[in-house]
Amino acid sequence: MKATRLKSSKPSARTKSTEAFLSRVSLVVVTGASSGIGGALIKAILEIRPTITVCNLSRKKPDFFSKESTAHYGVDLTDNVSLEGAADWAQAKIIKAAPGEILLINNSGFGDYGPFAERDRIKQLKMIDLNVKAVVDLTSRLLPQLLERGGSVVNIASTAAFQPTPQMATYAASKAFVLNWSLALNEELRETRVHALAVCPGPTRSNFFKAAGFASPPGEGGLNKWLDMTSEEVAVRTLRALVRGQTLVVTGWKNLLIASLHRFVGKEQCARIAGLAMRKLRLEQFYGQSKGSDV
Ligand SMILES: NC(=O)c1ccc[n+]([C@@H]2O[C@H](COP(=O)([O-])OP(=O)(O)OC[C@H]3O[C@@H](n4cnc5c(N)ncnc54)[C@H](OP(=O)(O)O)[C@@H]3O)[C@@H](O)[C@H]2O)c1
């Protein structure tokens, strides 16, 4: 009888090259490992190399943090003063860490869904503080130590970075900043031992859509059953890209296709198409309108 190979449903990042890559890393500083993509990334790293020290910066402590090698600093990264304290704490952890490379993962972020004219001004500004300012500030503070020891800066952007996105205008623009900034930073770091990776996930099941104010995220916290990925899948693709030394990864071919739209139709048309799609989505969200409704 022919032996059948069972395909594991849980994606795994464990390969010889990932193990070799992580064996060079002594400490990871991550923002937002308390949920979604950040949590999945850290779980994947610890599964392969449990001895790596992980320092998390977010408001809530990740529920899987229990070992001595995991440390949490409770911080609201939208607050400049609190961020400074958190960065000092991370710098001290790096000084004490065993010899080895440092991984900085700028992951914390949130969105806000709806027409800009109706959005809360303070929430929009806090989004820029977290998605943009905290990324630049934290990286700027920790980069000297990364340059000394070698390492990587992983910046979680989004496929929203590739086109203007009505109904999420500020969020998409904040991620366009992260994408372009990360690519430019990597170029500047070319002659050093530090490398930057921009990660562009598409819709991913996590707390993101709830936090962004979507009324009823379909399918376990995702956006669209055809497009949705799990945070674990995004984590695996991120680690693979990191190990390969990529500077940019768009997670999955469907997301790559959507992210390429602007090349064929230009930015203005892209904004129009995204606007129609997001408006339809909005009506479905709030009024339960089905496919083919008069938008
Ligand atoms: N899910 C998607 O569809 C998707 C797609 C593309 C890109 N992304 C990006 O992926 C990243 C992770 O999002 P996710 O999908 O994993 O969403 P999530 O489950 O909502 O996780 C967001 C993380 O950000 C942290 N955070 C939020 N506000 C913070 C603050 N003021 N200070 C410090 N940390 C804060 C949260 O931690 P605390 O609440 O403990 O502070 C949480 O750990 C974000 O940058 C997001 O923009 C997500």
Short mmCIF file of C-alpha atoms in Angstrom, two decimals, residues 13 23 33 37 58 79 93 102 105 107 122 146 155 170 185 187 189 194 252 268 295:
data_model
loop_
_atom_site.label_atom_id
_atom_site.label_comp_id
_atom_site.label_asym_id
_atom_site.label_seq_id
_atom_site.Cartn_x
_atom_site.Cartn_y
_atom_site.Cartn_z
CA ALA A 13 9.28 27.94 10.42
CA SER A 23 21.59 30.49 16.71
CA ALA A 33 3.91 40.35 21.30
CA ILE A 37 1.29 38.63 14.49
CA SER A 58 3.33 46.64 24.91
CA ASP A 79 3.50 58.25 24.79
CA LYS A 93 18.81 44.30 28.57
CA ILE A 102 20.01 41.59 18.16
CA ILE A 105 10.76 43.73 15.62
CA ASN A 107 5.22 45.24 15.20
CA ILE A 122 -6.97 62.03 18.85
CA LEU A 146 22.52 46.74 16.72
CA ASN A 155 9.21 46.44 10.36
CA THR A 170 -4.35 57.51 7.80
CA LEU A 185 17.05 52.29 5.97
CA GLU A 187 19.94 50.63 1.76
CA LEU A 189 22.80 49.94 6.26
CA VAL A 194 22.48 45.21 10.19
CA GLY A 252 1.28 35.19 -0.12
CA GLU A 268 -5.23 57.67 -8.65
CA VAL A 295 -23.49 50.82 -3.57
#
